[in-house]
Amino acid sequence: MSAAILPPVLALAGAPLLQGIITRTKAWFAGRRGPPLLQPYYDIAKLLRKGAVYSGTTSWVFRLGPAAGVGVAALCLLFLPLGNLPAPFSFEGDLVFVIYLLALARFLTVIAAMDTGSAFEGMGASREMAFAALAEPALLFGLVAVARQTGRLSLEGLIRPIDVGDWAAHGATLLLVLAGLFLVFLAENSRIPVDDPTTHLELTMIHEVMVLDHGGPDFAFVEYAAALKLWILGALITGIALPVRTGEVAIDLAAMVAGLAGLAVLVGIIESTLVRLRLVQVPHLLIGACSLALLGFLIQ
Amino acid sequence: MNDLLIILVVLSNIRLLSTSRIESLITWIGVQGVLLGLFALHARWVHLTADVFVVGLVALVLKGFVFPWLLRPVANVVHVSQEVDPYVGPMGSTLLGMVALVVSLWLGTRLHIPGGDMSRLVVPATLFSVFCGQLLIVSRKKALSQVVGFLAMENGAFLLGVGTLYYAPFLVEIGVLLDMFVAVLIWTVLIRYLDRAFHHIDTDQLQHLKG
């Protein structure tokens, strides 16, 4: 049980650090020193000390969104194993439950954005839903492809048994699934080439549009929920990609944390070297992710 | 390794469907050719004789480098960079391709090829390649895209031949490759003349021709 408490605690504490690593990598690529690794924590702390301003046209839905978003993301963590470390709770079929929780978190963000009555935020909400409709099947197909090999429908039963032997036997499938999941990871976390998390100026942004009206503690919650989502999808990818299953808690844990950090560095490299796709091309990318995951699901 | 090469061929087919730029169609049919050449060499590695090796090597060079090298200048000369108004767009093609992939894999389980110690992905991948080629031919209007579609279909046939037989008569295999070479050569000339006569290479406009 003691090992089972580690993944959620680690996620709650370490999630914003991943964003710090991404920012730092991008800074390094640009030849700058960059903000401290802990900058996301400072930002969240600063926002939590501020007061919130609410527009007169918003209702309780707007206030519910951010807090409930964090709650739902934290709920996901309860079912999320970290490599060989078990999740606190697990039941057959919880992978569908977690995917629905992620969808619920998205729904809460979207409905809060719609509640402001701003056409700009409505536009972002519509984009988010349109792209999510393509990203979700890819995520589901990818996870089910792995589930088909391990024969279990829970995240824990799906990720923990993957070892070096699985990679030797079904390497092609796992690679395809990983490629699909990685594209979903980039899209769902609004990273380049789908969305640029640093922009607040352009009409092509997706996630940042929806949270423009949130301020103070609400925005801190939004940021924290985004960090948790980054960690959740990242942990799924790392769990499949790194078949380190020694049984020693310390070694398994170190491998997964190193894997997550490596993933963050990879995202930073991608953001530094690629440009964002035109908005009309994003569906192509996501359909590509779907086909990769579907191919991984079908060939085995 | 064989499976990996076949999967990469399938992925390159999906890539062909998902693009409407002539330049990238030509590039990716070249990549597919290289993959098929490698597959031809690798799949028969255990039974490698001199003529099998020559066939594999000729296929690699011809499909991977010579065909793109012949087609690319044509694309530049006729000033066509993109399939502007295809019957089925890239998105639709990709989705149709995914359906075709499912159907191909299902058909592959029903269709047993004697011999059977080759990868079981060969038959589905073949069917998928042929379907992708056909889809490119019927859904695109530019003559160059249709040539690429034909090459993709032929690549499927090549995959089946290499994937299921350890040995085919040298004359047959090299003859097919030479046929392809001549066909591409004729098409490049034909497309240039098409462009010179009509100032476009839209094949759907050819139905307005009257004798």
Short mmCIF file of C-alpha atoms in Angstrom, two decimals:
data_model
loop_
_atom_site.label_atom_id
_atom_site.label_comp_id
_atom_site.label_asym_id
_atom_site.label_seq_id
_atom_site.Cartn_x
_atom_site.Cartn_y
_atom_site.Cartn_z
CA MET A 1 0.00 0.00 0.00
CA SER A 2 2.88 2.32 0.79
CA ALA A 3 4.11 2.08 -2.80
CA ALA A 4 0.58 2.73 -4.06
CA ILE A 5 0.41 6.12 -2.36
CA LEU A 6 3.55 7.30 -4.13
CA PRO A 7 2.25 7.92 -7.71
CA PRO A 8 -0.54 10.36 -6.80
CA VAL A 9 1.56 12.18 -4.19
CA LEU A 10 4.42 12.49 -6.63
CA ALA A 11 2.08 13.72 -9.35
CA LEU A 12 0.46 16.36 -7.12
CA ALA A 13 3.86 17.61 -6.04
CA GLY A 14 5.84 17.25 -9.24
CA ALA A 15 3.41 18.04 -12.04
CA PRO A 16 4.26 21.75 -12.47
CA LEU A 17 7.94 20.81 -12.56
CA LEU A 18 7.42 19.17 -15.97
CA GLN A 19 6.30 22.52 -17.35
CA GLY A 20 9.36 24.10 -15.77
CA ILE A 21 11.59 21.59 -17.55
CA ILE A 22 9.89 22.25 -20.89
CA THR A 23 10.32 26.01 -20.51
CA ARG A 24 13.94 25.58 -19.46
CA THR A 25 14.69 23.37 -22.48
CA LYS A 26 13.17 25.92 -24.81
CA ALA A 27 15.22 28.67 -23.19
CA TRP A 28 18.38 26.61 -23.58
CA PHE A 29 17.64 26.12 -27.26
CA ALA A 30 17.11 29.84 -27.72
CA GLY A 31 20.40 30.60 -25.97
CA ARG A 32 18.74 32.16 -22.94
CA ARG A 33 19.13 31.19 -19.31
CA GLY A 34 15.39 30.92 -18.84
CA PRO A 35 13.20 31.09 -15.73
CA PRO A 36 13.98 28.87 -12.73
CA LEU A 37 12.77 25.27 -12.88
CA LEU A 38 10.33 26.02 -10.07
CA GLN A 39 8.79 29.03 -11.85
CA PRO A 40 5.40 27.29 -12.39
CA TYR A 41 5.15 26.82 -8.60
CA TYR A 42 5.95 30.49 -8.01
CA ASP A 43 3.31 31.45 -10.58
CA ILE A 44 0.67 29.30 -8.94
CA ALA A 45 1.59 30.61 -5.48
CA LYS A 46 1.40 34.17 -6.73
CA LEU A 47 -1.97 33.62 -8.35
CA LEU A 48 -3.35 31.97 -5.21
CA ARG A 49 -2.54 35.11 -3.19
CA LYS A 50 -4.50 37.31 -5.58
CA GLY A 51 -8.20 38.01 -5.56
CA ALA A 52 -10.52 36.90 -8.33
CA VAL A 53 -12.60 39.20 -10.50
CA TYR A 54 -15.86 37.90 -11.90
CA SER A 55 -17.74 39.41 -14.77
CA GLY A 56 -21.37 40.29 -14.14
CA THR A 57 -22.53 38.03 -16.96
CA THR A 58 -20.99 34.89 -15.51
CA SER A 59 -22.81 32.45 -13.26
CA TRP A 60 -21.79 29.71 -10.83
CA VAL A 61 -20.77 27.56 -13.80
CA PHE A 62 -17.83 29.86 -14.45
CA ARG A 63 -16.69 29.63 -10.83
CA LEU A 64 -17.18 25.89 -10.72
CA GLY A 65 -15.02 25.17 -13.77
CA PRO A 66 -11.44 25.62 -12.47
CA ALA A 67 -11.90 24.04 -9.04
CA ALA A 68 -13.85 21.09 -10.41
CA GLY A 69 -11.21 20.72 -13.14
CA VAL A 70 -8.49 20.22 -10.54
CA GLY A 71 -10.73 17.85 -8.60
CA VAL A 72 -11.42 15.68 -11.63
CA ALA A 73 -7.75 15.61 -12.63
CA ALA A 74 -6.80 14.59 -9.09
CA LEU A 75 -9.41 11.83 -9.29
CA CYS A 76 -7.67 10.50 -12.39
CA LEU A 77 -4.44 10.23 -10.42
CA LEU A 78 -6.03 7.66 -8.10
CA PHE A 79 -6.20 5.19 -10.98
CA LEU A 80 -2.87 6.04 -12.55
CA PRO A 81 0.05 3.68 -12.00
CA LEU A 82 3.58 4.97 -12.49
CA GLY A 83 5.45 2.24 -14.29
CA ASN A 84 5.72 -0.63 -11.84
CA LEU A 85 4.31 1.37 -8.93
CA PRO A 86 0.66 0.40 -8.45
CA ALA A 87 -2.22 2.85 -8.44
CA PRO A 88 -4.13 3.33 -5.17
CA PHE A 89 -7.36 2.08 -6.77
CA SER A 90 -7.93 -0.11 -9.74
CA PHE A 91 -10.83 -2.00 -11.31
CA GLU A 92 -11.37 -3.67 -14.64
CA GLY A 93 -12.40 -1.01 -17.11
CA ASP A 94 -10.94 1.94 -15.25
CA LEU A 95 -9.09 3.00 -18.41
CA VAL A 96 -12.45 3.98 -19.91
CA PHE A 97 -13.33 5.70 -16.64
CA VAL A 98 -10.11 7.74 -16.71
CA ILE A 99 -10.64 8.74 -20.35
CA TYR A 100 -14.14 9.89 -19.41
CA LEU A 101 -12.76 11.82 -16.45
CA LEU A 102 -10.37 13.61 -18.79
CA ALA A 103 -13.32 14.36 -21.05
CA LEU A 104 -15.27 15.66 -18.04
CA ALA A 105 -12.41 17.99 -17.13
CA ARG A 106 -12.43 19.29 -20.68
CA PHE A 107 -16.20 19.71 -20.58
CA LEU A 108 -15.94 21.76 -17.39
CA THR A 109 -13.32 24.06 -18.94
CA VAL A 110 -15.41 24.46 -22.07
CA ILE A 111 -18.65 25.18 -20.28
CA ALA A 112 -16.92 27.72 -18.04
CA ALA A 113 -15.55 29.40 -21.16
CA MET A 114 -18.99 29.43 -22.78
CA ASP A 115 -20.48 30.91 -19.61
CA THR A 116 -18.58 34.15 -20.09
CA GLY A 117 -20.64 34.87 -23.20
CA SER A 118 -17.51 35.99 -25.01
CA ALA A 119 -17.48 35.07 -28.68
CA PHE A 120 -13.72 34.71 -28.52
CA GLU A 121 -13.90 32.10 -25.78
CA GLY A 122 -16.74 30.34 -27.55
CA MET A 123 -14.50 30.01 -30.57
CA GLY A 124 -11.75 28.45 -28.45
CA ALA A 125 -14.28 26.11 -26.87
CA SER A 126 -15.51 24.97 -30.25
CA ARG A 127 -11.96 24.30 -31.41
CA GLU A 128 -11.11 22.40 -28.25
CA MET A 129 -14.12 20.13 -28.67
CA ALA A 130 -13.51 19.60 -32.38
CA PHE A 131 -9.92 18.51 -31.84
CA ALA A 132 -10.75 16.49 -28.74
CA ALA A 133 -13.25 14.51 -30.80
CA LEU A 134 -10.30 13.33 -32.91
CA ALA A 135 -7.77 12.97 -30.10
CA GLU A 136 -9.99 10.82 -27.89
CA PRO A 137 -10.38 7.89 -30.32
CA ALA A 138 -6.61 7.84 -30.76
CA LEU A 139 -6.10 7.70 -27.00
CA LEU A 140 -8.73 4.98 -26.62
CA PHE A 141 -7.44 2.87 -29.51
CA GLY A 142 -3.88 3.22 -28.24
CA LEU A 143 -4.71 2.07 -24.73
CA VAL A 144 -7.01 -0.71 -25.96
CA ALA A 145 -4.23 -1.92 -28.28
CA VAL A 146 -2.00 -2.39 -25.25
CA ALA A 147 -4.89 -3.87 -23.29
CA ARG A 148 -5.37 -6.44 -26.02
CA GLN A 149 -1.86 -7.70 -25.39
CA THR A 150 -1.98 -7.79 -21.63
CA GLY A 151 -5.59 -8.94 -21.53
CA ARG A 152 -6.55 -6.46 -18.81
CA LEU A 153 -8.77 -3.42 -19.04
CA SER A 154 -7.45 -1.48 -16.09
CA LEU A 155 -4.65 1.03 -16.38
CA GLU A 156 -2.69 -0.78 -13.72
CA GLY A 157 -3.15 -4.18 -15.34
CA LEU A 158 -2.25 -2.63 -18.64
CA ILE A 159 0.93 -0.78 -17.79
CA ARG A 160 2.53 -2.78 -14.98
CA PRO A 161 2.99 -6.07 -16.88
CA ILE A 162 4.82 -4.46 -19.82
CA ASP A 163 8.41 -5.67 -19.60
CA VAL A 164 11.37 -6.11 -21.87
CA GLY A 165 9.91 -9.36 -23.19
CA ASP A 166 6.77 -7.55 -24.38
CA TRP A 167 8.89 -5.02 -26.20
CA ALA A 168 10.82 -7.82 -27.89
CA ALA A 169 7.64 -9.65 -28.90
CA HIS A 170 5.30 -6.79 -29.80
CA GLY A 171 7.72 -3.94 -30.36
CA ALA A 172 6.02 -2.79 -33.56
CA THR A 173 2.60 -2.49 -31.93
CA LEU A 174 3.96 -0.70 -28.89
CA LEU A 175 5.92 1.71 -31.08
CA LEU A 176 2.84 2.56 -33.14
CA VAL A 177 0.77 3.05 -29.99
CA LEU A 178 3.47 5.23 -28.47
CA ALA A 179 3.66 7.38 -31.59
CA GLY A 180 -0.13 7.82 -31.57
CA LEU A 181 -0.22 8.55 -27.84
CA PHE A 182 2.60 11.06 -28.15
CA LEU A 183 0.67 13.03 -30.76
CA VAL A 184 -2.38 12.94 -28.49
CA PHE A 185 -0.14 14.08 -25.61
CA LEU A 186 0.97 17.10 -27.64
CA ALA A 187 -2.57 17.93 -28.77
CA GLU A 188 -4.30 17.46 -25.43
CA ASN A 189 -1.74 19.56 -23.59
CA SER A 190 -1.93 22.34 -26.20
CA ARG A 191 1.71 22.08 -27.16
CA ILE A 192 3.31 22.85 -30.51
CA PRO A 193 2.57 21.74 -33.27
CA VAL A 194 -1.11 21.89 -32.29
CA ASP A 195 -1.29 24.94 -30.08
CA ASP A 196 1.25 27.31 -28.65
CA PRO A 197 0.92 27.58 -24.85
CA THR A 198 2.89 30.81 -24.68
CA THR A 199 0.85 32.88 -27.09
CA HIS A 200 -1.88 35.21 -25.96
CA LEU A 201 -2.05 37.30 -29.08
CA GLU A 202 -3.09 35.20 -31.96
CA LEU A 203 -6.45 34.11 -33.15
CA THR A 204 -5.24 30.55 -33.59
CA MET A 205 -4.83 29.64 -29.95
CA ILE A 206 -7.04 26.99 -28.45
CA HIS A 207 -6.63 26.28 -24.77
CA GLU A 208 -5.47 29.71 -23.66
CA VAL A 209 -8.50 31.32 -25.30
CA MET A 210 -10.85 29.46 -23.04
CA VAL A 211 -9.21 30.58 -19.83
CA LEU A 212 -8.72 34.25 -20.64
CA ASP A 213 -11.39 35.41 -18.21
CA HIS A 214 -10.18 33.38 -15.26
CA GLY A 215 -8.06 35.27 -12.77
CA GLY A 216 -6.38 34.87 -9.39
CA PRO A 217 -6.95 31.55 -7.59
CA ASP A 218 -9.20 30.34 -10.41
CA PHE A 219 -6.41 30.74 -12.91
CA ALA A 220 -4.03 29.02 -10.48
CA PHE A 221 -6.39 26.05 -10.49
CA VAL A 222 -6.54 26.09 -14.29
CA GLU A 223 -2.75 26.10 -14.51
CA TYR A 224 -2.41 23.37 -11.93
CA ALA A 225 -5.03 21.21 -13.68
CA ALA A 226 -3.15 21.66 -16.95
CA ALA A 227 0.06 20.55 -15.21
CA LEU A 228 -1.72 17.48 -13.82
CA LYS A 229 -3.04 16.60 -17.25
CA LEU A 230 0.48 16.85 -18.65
CA TRP A 231 1.64 14.49 -15.93
CA ILE A 232 -1.26 12.02 -16.42
CA LEU A 233 -0.77 11.57 -20.17
CA GLY A 234 3.00 11.70 -19.71
CA ALA A 235 2.88 8.93 -17.11
CA LEU A 236 0.86 6.74 -19.49
CA ILE A 237 3.45 7.22 -22.23
CA THR A 238 6.44 6.70 -19.93
CA GLY A 239 4.85 3.64 -18.38
CA ILE A 240 4.53 2.01 -21.80
CA ALA A 241 7.82 3.28 -23.18
CA LEU A 242 10.09 2.30 -20.30
CA PRO A 243 9.91 -1.39 -19.44
CA VAL A 244 11.76 -1.02 -16.15
CA ARG A 245 10.09 -3.52 -13.81
CA THR A 246 12.65 -4.48 -11.18
CA GLY A 247 10.32 -4.61 -8.18
CA GLU A 248 12.66 -2.32 -6.25
CA VAL A 249 10.54 0.73 -5.51
CA ALA A 250 13.49 3.13 -5.60
CA ILE A 251 14.79 1.96 -8.99
CA ASP A 252 11.36 1.81 -10.65
CA LEU A 253 10.51 5.22 -9.30
CA ALA A 254 13.79 6.76 -10.43
CA ALA A 255 13.34 5.29 -13.92
CA MET A 256 9.84 6.71 -14.28
CA VAL A 257 10.76 10.14 -12.98
CA ALA A 258 13.74 10.21 -15.32
CA GLY A 259 11.42 9.10 -18.14
CA LEU A 260 8.96 11.89 -17.42
CA ALA A 261 11.76 14.44 -17.29
CA GLY A 262 13.09 13.07 -20.58
CA LEU A 263 9.62 13.38 -22.09
CA ALA A 264 9.46 17.02 -20.97
CA VAL A 265 12.87 17.68 -22.54
CA LEU A 266 11.64 16.02 -25.76
CA VAL A 267 8.59 18.30 -25.78
CA GLY A 268 10.89 21.27 -25.26
CA ILE A 269 13.04 20.18 -28.21
CA ILE A 270 9.98 19.74 -30.41
CA GLU A 271 8.69 23.17 -29.43
CA SER A 272 12.03 24.72 -30.26
CA THR A 273 12.51 23.05 -33.61
CA LEU A 274 9.00 22.75 -35.08
CA VAL A 275 6.50 25.40 -36.00
CA ARG A 276 2.84 25.26 -35.17
CA LEU A 277 0.62 23.77 -37.84
CA ARG A 278 -2.00 25.85 -39.51
CA LEU A 279 -5.30 25.32 -37.72
CA VAL A 280 -6.87 23.51 -40.67
CA GLN A 281 -4.01 21.00 -40.64
CA VAL A 282 -4.39 20.00 -37.01
CA PRO A 283 -7.16 17.48 -37.84
CA HIS A 284 -4.77 15.84 -40.31
CA LEU A 285 -2.25 15.34 -37.53
CA LEU A 286 -4.88 13.92 -35.20
CA ILE A 287 -6.25 11.60 -37.86
CA GLY A 288 -2.65 10.49 -38.33
CA ALA A 289 -2.52 9.76 -34.59
CA CYS A 290 -5.77 7.79 -34.92
CA SER A 291 -4.41 5.74 -37.80
CA LEU A 292 -1.20 4.96 -35.91
CA ALA A 293 -3.13 3.81 -32.86
CA LEU A 294 -5.64 1.89 -34.97
CA LEU A 295 -2.84 0.16 -36.87
CA GLY A 296 -1.23 -0.75 -33.57
CA PHE A 297 -4.56 -2.12 -32.38
CA LEU A 298 -5.17 -4.18 -35.52
CA ILE A 299 -1.81 -5.81 -36.13
CA GLN A 300 -1.05 -8.31 -33.44
CA MET B 1 12.29 -6.77 -38.93
CA ASN B 2 10.13 -7.98 -41.84
CA ASP B 3 7.00 -6.96 -39.95
CA LEU B 4 8.49 -3.57 -39.20
CA LEU B 5 9.26 -2.95 -42.89
CA ILE B 6 5.73 -3.99 -43.88
CA ILE B 7 4.24 -1.67 -41.26
CA LEU B 8 6.39 1.17 -42.54
CA VAL B 9 5.12 0.45 -46.07
CA VAL B 10 1.54 0.62 -44.76
CA LEU B 11 2.31 3.90 -43.00
CA SER B 12 3.85 5.33 -46.18
CA ASN B 13 0.63 4.42 -47.98
CA ILE B 14 -1.39 6.32 -45.38
CA ARG B 15 0.98 9.23 -45.86
CA LEU B 16 0.35 9.11 -49.62
CA LEU B 17 -3.39 9.30 -49.00
CA SER B 18 -3.09 12.15 -46.52
CA THR B 19 -1.22 14.56 -48.75
CA SER B 20 -2.33 16.54 -51.74
CA ARG B 21 1.04 18.04 -52.60
CA ILE B 22 2.59 16.48 -55.69
CA GLU B 23 6.10 17.01 -54.34
CA SER B 24 5.44 15.01 -51.19
CA LEU B 25 3.56 12.32 -53.14
CA ILE B 26 6.69 11.78 -55.23
CA THR B 27 8.96 11.83 -52.18
CA TRP B 28 6.87 9.30 -50.32
CA ILE B 29 6.48 6.91 -53.22
CA GLY B 30 10.28 7.00 -53.31
CA VAL B 31 10.49 6.23 -49.58
CA GLN B 32 8.06 3.37 -50.13
CA GLY B 33 10.26 2.10 -52.96
CA VAL B 34 13.32 2.08 -50.70
CA LEU B 35 11.37 0.23 -48.01
CA LEU B 36 10.19 -2.36 -50.55
CA GLY B 37 13.72 -2.81 -51.89
CA LEU B 38 14.99 -3.38 -48.34
CA PHE B 39 12.12 -5.78 -47.74
CA ALA B 40 12.95 -7.69 -50.93
CA LEU B 41 16.53 -8.12 -49.78
CA HIS B 42 15.73 -8.85 -46.15
CA ALA B 43 12.80 -11.24 -46.67
CA ARG B 44 14.86 -13.49 -48.90
CA TRP B 45 18.12 -13.08 -47.00
CA VAL B 46 18.32 -16.74 -46.04
CA HIS B 47 17.78 -17.88 -49.62
CA LEU B 48 19.84 -15.16 -51.18
CA THR B 49 21.34 -15.99 -54.55
CA ALA B 50 22.98 -13.67 -57.02
CA ASP B 51 19.90 -13.09 -59.18
CA VAL B 52 17.59 -12.56 -56.19
CA PHE B 53 20.05 -10.01 -54.88
CA VAL B 54 20.14 -8.26 -58.24
CA VAL B 55 16.33 -8.09 -58.36
CA GLY B 56 16.17 -6.63 -54.86
CA LEU B 57 18.85 -4.09 -55.61
CA VAL B 58 17.32 -3.08 -58.95
CA ALA B 59 13.92 -2.69 -57.26
CA LEU B 60 15.45 -0.52 -54.53
CA VAL B 61 17.27 1.77 -56.93
CA LEU B 62 14.48 1.93 -59.50
CA LYS B 63 11.51 2.40 -57.16
CA GLY B 64 13.37 4.39 -54.56
CA PHE B 65 15.46 6.77 -56.63
CA VAL B 66 14.94 6.54 -60.40
CA PHE B 67 11.13 6.97 -60.43
CA PRO B 68 11.15 10.05 -58.16
CA TRP B 69 14.10 11.40 -60.13
CA LEU B 70 12.09 11.02 -63.36
CA LEU B 71 8.84 12.40 -61.98
CA ARG B 72 10.14 15.41 -60.04
CA PRO B 73 11.31 17.45 -63.06
CA VAL B 74 7.93 16.86 -64.70
CA ALA B 75 6.19 18.34 -61.67
CA ASN B 76 8.45 21.39 -61.96
CA VAL B 77 8.00 21.80 -65.71
CA VAL B 78 4.20 21.62 -65.68
CA HIS B 79 4.01 24.00 -62.67
CA VAL B 80 1.67 21.82 -60.67
CA SER B 81 2.48 21.75 -56.97
CA GLN B 82 -0.80 20.76 -55.46
CA GLU B 83 -3.95 18.78 -56.10
CA VAL B 84 -6.31 21.74 -55.81
CA ASP B 85 -9.73 20.23 -56.25
CA PRO B 86 -9.66 16.42 -55.93
CA TYR B 87 -12.86 14.37 -55.90
CA VAL B 88 -11.96 13.12 -52.42
CA GLY B 89 -9.73 15.34 -50.28
CA PRO B 90 -6.78 14.21 -48.16
CA MET B 91 -8.87 13.93 -45.00
CA GLY B 92 -11.54 11.85 -46.68
CA SER B 93 -8.90 9.69 -48.33
CA THR B 94 -7.19 9.02 -45.01
CA LEU B 95 -10.46 8.05 -43.36
CA LEU B 96 -11.34 5.78 -46.28
CA GLY B 97 -7.83 4.37 -45.99
CA MET B 98 -8.42 3.48 -42.34
CA VAL B 99 -11.61 1.65 -43.28
CA ALA B 100 -9.68 -0.10 -46.05
CA LEU B 101 -7.02 -1.11 -43.54
CA VAL B 102 -9.60 -2.81 -41.36
CA VAL B 103 -11.11 -4.57 -44.39
CA SER B 104 -7.66 -5.61 -45.65
CA LEU B 105 -6.70 -7.11 -42.31
CA TRP B 106 -9.98 -8.99 -42.18
CA LEU B 107 -9.55 -10.25 -45.73
CA GLY B 108 -5.98 -11.20 -44.88
CA THR B 109 -7.23 -13.61 -42.22
CA ARG B 110 -9.57 -15.23 -44.75
CA LEU B 111 -7.10 -15.54 -47.57
CA HIS B 112 -4.44 -18.16 -47.00
CA ILE B 113 -1.40 -18.24 -49.18
CA PRO B 114 0.33 -21.63 -49.45
CA GLY B 115 3.84 -21.70 -48.08
CA GLY B 116 2.84 -19.72 -45.08
CA ASP B 117 6.13 -19.21 -43.26
CA MET B 118 6.23 -15.56 -44.31
CA SER B 119 4.82 -12.74 -42.25
CA ARG B 120 1.04 -12.84 -41.97
CA LEU B 121 0.96 -9.12 -42.62
CA VAL B 122 2.00 -9.55 -46.26
CA VAL B 123 -1.46 -10.22 -47.67
CA PRO B 124 -3.24 -7.41 -45.78
CA ALA B 125 -0.46 -4.97 -46.65
CA THR B 126 -0.70 -5.97 -50.31
CA LEU B 127 -4.46 -5.49 -50.40
CA PHE B 128 -4.07 -2.17 -48.63
CA SER B 129 -1.41 -0.95 -51.07
CA VAL B 130 -3.59 -1.91 -54.04
CA PHE B 131 -6.55 -0.14 -52.49
CA CYS B 132 -4.55 3.01 -51.75
CA GLY B 133 -3.24 3.08 -55.29
CA GLN B 134 -6.73 2.69 -56.72
CA LEU B 135 -8.08 5.38 -54.44
CA LEU B 136 -5.34 7.77 -55.56
CA ILE B 137 -6.15 7.04 -59.19
CA VAL B 138 -9.91 7.54 -58.95
CA SER B 139 -9.99 10.38 -56.43
CA ARG B 140 -7.28 12.68 -57.78
CA LYS B 141 -7.45 14.67 -60.98
CA LYS B 142 -3.85 15.52 -61.78
CA ALA B 143 -2.13 13.05 -64.06
CA LEU B 144 0.95 12.99 -61.81
CA SER B 145 -1.04 11.90 -58.74
CA GLN B 146 -2.54 9.13 -60.81
CA VAL B 147 0.89 7.94 -61.87
CA VAL B 148 1.88 7.80 -58.20
CA GLY B 149 -1.33 5.87 -57.52
CA PHE B 150 -0.40 3.36 -60.19
CA LEU B 151 3.09 2.99 -58.72
CA ALA B 152 1.57 2.37 -55.28
CA MET B 153 -0.63 -0.37 -56.76
CA GLU B 154 2.36 -1.95 -58.44
CA ASN B 155 4.28 -1.74 -55.17
CA GLY B 156 1.49 -3.80 -53.62
CA ALA B 157 1.87 -6.48 -56.27
CA PHE B 158 5.64 -6.46 -55.76
CA LEU B 159 5.16 -6.83 -52.00
CA LEU B 160 2.99 -9.91 -52.54
CA GLY B 161 5.49 -11.47 -54.91
CA VAL B 162 8.46 -10.86 -52.64
CA GLY B 163 6.60 -11.63 -49.46
CA THR B 164 5.24 -15.01 -50.43
CA LEU B 165 7.80 -16.47 -52.83
CA TYR B 166 11.41 -17.13 -51.99
CA TYR B 167 12.23 -17.38 -55.61
CA ALA B 168 10.65 -16.30 -58.88
CA PRO B 169 12.31 -16.66 -62.30
CA PHE B 170 14.81 -13.88 -62.78
CA LEU B 171 13.43 -12.98 -66.21
CA VAL B 172 9.89 -12.48 -64.84
CA GLU B 173 10.89 -10.22 -61.96
CA ILE B 174 13.38 -8.12 -63.85
CA GLY B 175 10.92 -7.97 -66.78
CA VAL B 176 8.20 -6.49 -64.56
CA LEU B 177 10.64 -3.92 -63.18
CA LEU B 178 11.74 -2.97 -66.68
CA ASP B 179 8.10 -2.66 -67.74
CA MET B 180 7.52 -0.26 -64.88
CA PHE B 181 10.58 1.72 -65.85
CA VAL B 182 9.37 2.09 -69.44
CA ALA B 183 5.85 2.93 -68.26
CA VAL B 184 7.10 5.75 -66.03
CA LEU B 185 9.32 6.99 -68.84
CA ILE B 186 6.36 7.10 -71.25
CA TRP B 187 4.15 8.83 -68.66
CA THR B 188 6.69 11.56 -68.06
CA VAL B 189 6.79 12.28 -71.79
CA LEU B 190 3.01 12.02 -72.08
CA ILE B 191 2.39 14.41 -69.20
CA ARG B 192 4.78 16.95 -70.68
CA TYR B 193 2.88 16.79 -73.98
CA LEU B 194 -0.45 16.98 -72.15
CA ASP B 195 0.73 20.16 -70.47
CA ARG B 196 2.07 21.60 -73.71
CA ALA B 197 -1.18 20.95 -75.59
CA PHE B 198 -3.74 21.95 -72.93
CA HIS B 199 -1.71 23.97 -70.37
CA HIS B 200 -2.90 21.73 -67.57
CA ILE B 201 -2.68 18.06 -66.58
CA ASP B 202 -6.22 17.58 -65.25
CA THR B 203 -7.34 14.22 -66.52
CA ASP B 204 -11.02 15.01 -65.94
CA GLN B 205 -10.79 17.68 -68.64
CA LEU B 206 -9.85 15.04 -71.19
CA GLN B 207 -13.49 14.01 -71.55
CA HIS B 208 -14.16 17.25 -73.40
CA LEU B 209 -11.91 16.11 -76.23
CA LYS B 210 -13.72 15.49 -79.51
CA GLY B 211 -12.29 13.61 -82.45
#
